[in-house]
GROMACS .gro file of C-alpha atoms in nm:
model
  200
    1MET     CA    1   2.753  -4.334  -3.041
    2LYS     CA    2   3.115  -4.393  -3.126
    3SER     CA    3   3.300  -4.642  -2.914
    4THR     CA    4   3.560  -4.379  -2.830
    5ASP     CA    5   3.291  -4.193  -2.638
    6ARG     CA    6   3.253  -4.490  -2.408
    7ARG     CA    7   3.627  -4.526  -2.371
    8ALA     CA    8   3.655  -4.162  -2.267
    9ARG     CA    9   3.395  -4.213  -1.995
   10THR     CA   10   3.552  -4.520  -1.836
   11SER     CA   11   3.739  -4.323  -1.573
   12ALA     CA   12   3.503  -4.028  -1.544
   13PRO     CA   13   3.259  -4.175  -1.291
   14VAL     CA   14   3.529  -4.275  -1.046
   15ARG     CA   15   3.673  -3.924  -1.045
   16SER     CA   16   3.351  -3.801  -0.885
   17THR     CA   17   3.396  -4.022  -0.580
   18LEU     CA   18   3.608  -3.760  -0.405
   19MET     CA   19   3.313  -3.528  -0.363
   20LEU     CA   20   3.020  -3.770  -0.361
   21GLY     CA   21   3.106  -3.970  -0.055
   22VAL     CA   22   3.356  -3.772   0.141
   23THR     CA   23   3.188  -3.800   0.479
   24LEU     CA   24   3.135  -4.172   0.438
   25LEU     CA   25   3.494  -4.213   0.325
   26LEU     CA   26   3.623  -4.038   0.634
   27LEU     CA   27   3.420  -4.264   0.856
   28ALA     CA   28   3.585  -4.567   0.693
   29GLY     CA   29   3.496  -4.584   0.329
   30CYS     CA   30   3.200  -4.718   0.137
   31ALA     CA   31   3.074  -5.005   0.345
   32SER     CA   32   2.945  -5.345   0.256
   33ARG     CA   33   2.571  -5.398   0.293
   34ALA     CA   34   2.645  -5.703   0.507
   35PRO     CA   35   2.632  -5.652   0.884
   36THR     CA   36   2.967  -5.548   1.023
   37PRO     CA   37   3.101  -5.793   1.283
   38ALA     CA   38   3.171  -5.653   1.628
   39THR     CA   39   3.539  -5.733   1.577
   40ASP     CA   40   3.548  -5.509   1.269
   41GLU     CA   41   3.402  -5.192   1.417
   42ARG     CA   42   3.493  -4.875   1.234
   43PRO     CA   43   3.719  -4.629   1.411
   44ALA     CA   44   3.562  -4.324   1.567
   45VAL     CA   45   3.634  -3.984   1.414
   46THR     CA   46   3.722  -3.704   1.651
   47PRO     CA   47   3.587  -3.349   1.605
   48GLU     CA   48   3.943  -3.234   1.531
   49GLN     CA   49   3.981  -3.493   1.257
   50GLN     CA   50   3.643  -3.396   1.112
   51ALA     CA   51   3.746  -3.028   1.109
   52ARG     CA   52   4.074  -3.107   0.932
   53TRP     CA   53   3.883  -3.321   0.686
   54GLN     CA   54   3.650  -3.034   0.603
   55GLU     CA   55   3.946  -2.799   0.557
   56ALA     CA   56   4.105  -3.040   0.312
   57LEU     CA   57   3.780  -3.071   0.117
   58ILE     CA   58   3.740  -2.695   0.095
   59LEU     CA   59   4.095  -2.666  -0.038
   60LEU     CA   60   4.030  -2.940  -0.290
   61GLU     CA   61   3.705  -2.786  -0.408
   62SER     CA   62   3.876  -2.448  -0.447
   63GLY     CA   63   4.141  -2.604  -0.672
   64ASP     CA   64   4.430  -2.593  -0.426
   65ARG     CA   65   4.528  -2.954  -0.478
   66ASP     CA   66   4.876  -2.921  -0.325
   67GLN     CA   67   4.744  -2.790   0.005
   68ALA     CA   68   4.458  -3.041   0.002
   69ARG     CA   69   4.706  -3.323  -0.054
   70GLN     CA   70   4.916  -3.202   0.239
   71ARG     CA   71   4.611  -3.196   0.467
   72PHE     CA   72   4.503  -3.545   0.362
   73GLU     CA   73   4.859  -3.671   0.415
   74GLN     CA   74   4.873  -3.517   0.763
   75LEU     CA   75   4.539  -3.665   0.856
   76HIS     CA   76   4.641  -4.005   0.721
   77ARG     CA   77   4.964  -4.003   0.923
   78GLN     CA   78   4.777  -3.905   1.239
   79ALA     CA   79   4.492  -4.153   1.191
   80LEU     CA   80   4.625  -4.454   1.003
   81GLN     CA   81   4.312  -4.651   1.092
   82LEU     CA   82   4.092  -4.424   0.878
   83SER     CA   83   4.065  -4.525   0.516
   84GLY     CA   84   3.906  -4.199   0.398
   85PRO     CA   85   4.211  -3.970   0.386
   86LEU     CA   86   4.412  -4.245   0.217
   87VAL     CA   87   4.138  -4.304  -0.041
   88ASN     CA   88   4.140  -3.937  -0.134
   89LEU     CA   89   4.517  -3.942  -0.176
   90CYS     CA   90   4.481  -4.249  -0.397
   91VAL     CA   91   4.215  -4.082  -0.611
   92MET     CA   92   4.432  -3.773  -0.648
   93ASN     CA   93   4.719  -3.994  -0.769
   94PHE     CA   94   4.477  -4.159  -1.011
   95GLU     CA   95   4.359  -3.823  -1.145
   96ASP     CA   96   4.719  -3.706  -1.185
   97ASP     CA   97   4.802  -4.018  -1.392
   98ARG     CA   98   5.046  -4.139  -1.127
   99THR     CA   99   4.944  -4.494  -1.208
  100ASP     CA  100   5.198  -4.691  -1.004
  101GLU     CA  101   5.144  -4.475  -0.698
  102ALA     CA  102   4.768  -4.496  -0.733
  103GLU     CA  103   4.773  -4.873  -0.764
  104ALA     CA  104   4.997  -4.913  -0.460
  105CYS     CA  105   4.786  -4.666  -0.265
  106PHE     CA  106   4.459  -4.844  -0.340
  107GLY     CA  107   4.628  -5.166  -0.236
  108GLN     CA  108   4.692  -5.006   0.103
  109VAL     CA  109   4.325  -4.914   0.127
  110LEU     CA  110   4.230  -5.276   0.071
  111THR     CA  111   4.454  -5.383   0.359
  112LEU     CA  112   4.238  -5.159   0.581
  113ARG     CA  113   3.905  -5.249   0.420
  114PRO     CA  114   3.929  -5.543   0.177
  115GLU     CA  115   3.585  -5.476   0.028
  116HIS     CA  116   3.623  -5.102  -0.030
  117PRO     CA  117   3.422  -5.038  -0.351
  118VAL     CA  118   3.595  -4.709  -0.437
  119ALA     CA  119   3.938  -4.871  -0.425
  120LEU     CA  120   3.820  -5.181  -0.612
  121THR     CA  121   3.656  -4.973  -0.887
  122HIS     CA  122   3.966  -4.759  -0.940
  123LEU     CA  123   4.185  -5.068  -0.952
  124GLY     CA  124   3.943  -5.208  -1.209
  125VAL     CA  125   3.987  -4.899  -1.426
  126LEU     CA  126   4.365  -4.930  -1.399
  127ALA     CA  127   4.344  -5.298  -1.496
  128ARG     CA  128   4.121  -5.215  -1.793
  129LYS     CA  129   4.365  -4.948  -1.910
  130ALA     CA  130   4.644  -5.208  -1.891
  131GLY     CA  131   4.441  -5.448  -2.106
  132GLU     CA  132   4.374  -5.683  -1.814
  133PHE     CA  133   4.005  -5.724  -1.890
  134GLU     CA  134   3.937  -6.034  -1.682
  135ARG     CA  135   4.098  -5.873  -1.378
  136ALA     CA  136   3.901  -5.553  -1.435
  137ASP     CA  137   3.581  -5.756  -1.458
  138ALA     CA  138   3.658  -5.933  -1.132
  139LEU     CA  139   3.743  -5.610  -0.950
  140TYR     CA  140   3.424  -5.436  -1.061
  141ARG     CA  141   3.220  -5.737  -0.950
  142GLN     CA  142   3.398  -5.737  -0.614
  143ALA     CA  143   3.305  -5.371  -0.573
  144LEU     CA  144   2.942  -5.449  -0.653
  145ALA     CA  145   2.938  -5.744  -0.415
  146ALA     CA  146   3.044  -5.499  -0.144
  147ASP     CA  147   2.800  -5.228  -0.253
  148PRO     CA  148   2.547  -5.316  -0.525
  149ASP     CA  149   2.452  -4.948  -0.555
  150HIS     CA  150   2.804  -4.821  -0.625
  151ALA     CA  151   2.723  -4.641  -0.951
  152PRO     CA  152   3.083  -4.600  -1.080
  153ALA     CA  153   3.138  -4.976  -1.060
  154VAL     CA  154   2.807  -5.041  -1.237
  155LEU     CA  155   2.894  -4.805  -1.523
  156ASN     CA  156   3.254  -4.917  -1.562
  157LEU     CA  157   3.151  -5.283  -1.570
  158ALA     CA  158   2.887  -5.201  -1.832
  159ILE     CA  159   3.145  -5.024  -2.050
  160LEU     CA  160   3.389  -5.313  -2.009
  161LEU     CA  161   3.128  -5.569  -2.113
  162ASP     CA  162   3.002  -5.353  -2.399
  163MET     CA  163   3.334  -5.251  -2.551
  164TYR     CA  164   3.586  -5.515  -2.453
  165ARG     CA  165   3.412  -5.841  -2.365
  166GLY     CA  166   3.135  -5.866  -2.622
  167GLU     CA  167   2.851  -5.908  -2.373
  168PRO     CA  168   2.599  -5.644  -2.481
  169ALA     CA  169   2.293  -5.792  -2.307
  170GLU     CA  170   2.446  -5.771  -1.960
  171ALA     CA  171   2.597  -5.434  -2.048
  172LEU     CA  172   2.251  -5.300  -2.133
  173THR     CA  173   2.112  -5.417  -1.799
  174LEU     CA  174   2.398  -5.245  -1.620
  175TYR     CA  175   2.363  -4.919  -1.814
  176GLU     CA  176   1.995  -4.909  -1.716
  177ARG     CA  177   2.086  -4.993  -1.358
  178TYR     CA  178   2.335  -4.707  -1.354
  179LEU     CA  179   2.075  -4.462  -1.482
  180SER     CA  180   1.838  -4.570  -1.204
  181LEU     CA  181   2.105  -4.505  -0.939
  182ILE     CA  182   2.225  -4.157  -1.029
  183PRO     CA  183   2.035  -3.852  -0.900
  184GLU     CA  184   2.040  -3.660  -1.230
  185GLU     CA  185   1.994  -3.761  -1.591
  186ASP     CA  186   2.298  -3.867  -1.792
  187PRO     CA  187   2.215  -3.801  -2.159
  188THR     CA  188   2.535  -3.966  -2.280
  189VAL     CA  189   2.458  -4.298  -2.116
  190GLN     CA  190   2.093  -4.268  -2.219
  191ASN     CA  191   2.215  -4.246  -2.579
  192TRP     CA  192   2.435  -4.550  -2.525
  193VAL     CA  193   2.129  -4.743  -2.407
  194ILE     CA  194   1.936  -4.646  -2.721
  195ASP     CA  195   2.235  -4.739  -2.939
  196LEU     CA  196   2.280  -5.073  -2.766
  197LYS     CA  197   1.910  -5.159  -2.789
  198ASN     CA  198   1.924  -5.088  -3.163
  199ARG     CA  199   2.227  -5.313  -3.199
  200LEU     CA  200   2.064  -5.594  -3.004
   0.00000   0.00000   0.00000
């Protein structure tokens, strides 16, 4: 496999987070596996908020990004304590290559939930794109400390170690971990595993 193939995939897994965990994101984002203290209880979601959330998702899935963005913005303004709508706005900024806005937005998410793995993983990708490899490494590991099963963080850390940090052995372990976490086969990453085993 050419290294450019890996580089192309570095942001692909985080783009899927909009659809994969939308209900969890609305409820307050991807949670840490550690018990949540009573003082850090997640805010309740009203039926009206849930309905608006579903409307925004339907718009997003149908390709009406402008209307979806408006709905997420409205929901965020009306329920500032919920990280989910804000996360989706951040991811949309990320997908639209609005780098500065995305970075600032994910920073806001971390003020609500400092261990939010989706925000940490996206910030890691932005750091990697800026050539800040140590920071990217730290952000991915923070995401995995919060949620060891967060597949996008696993894959992006593997790619970082494989391509940019010269740590193929750990990268191989992470690629295999990623493949064990995802519900469907990923032939591209399977080929990377074969390639890396041959190199090792």
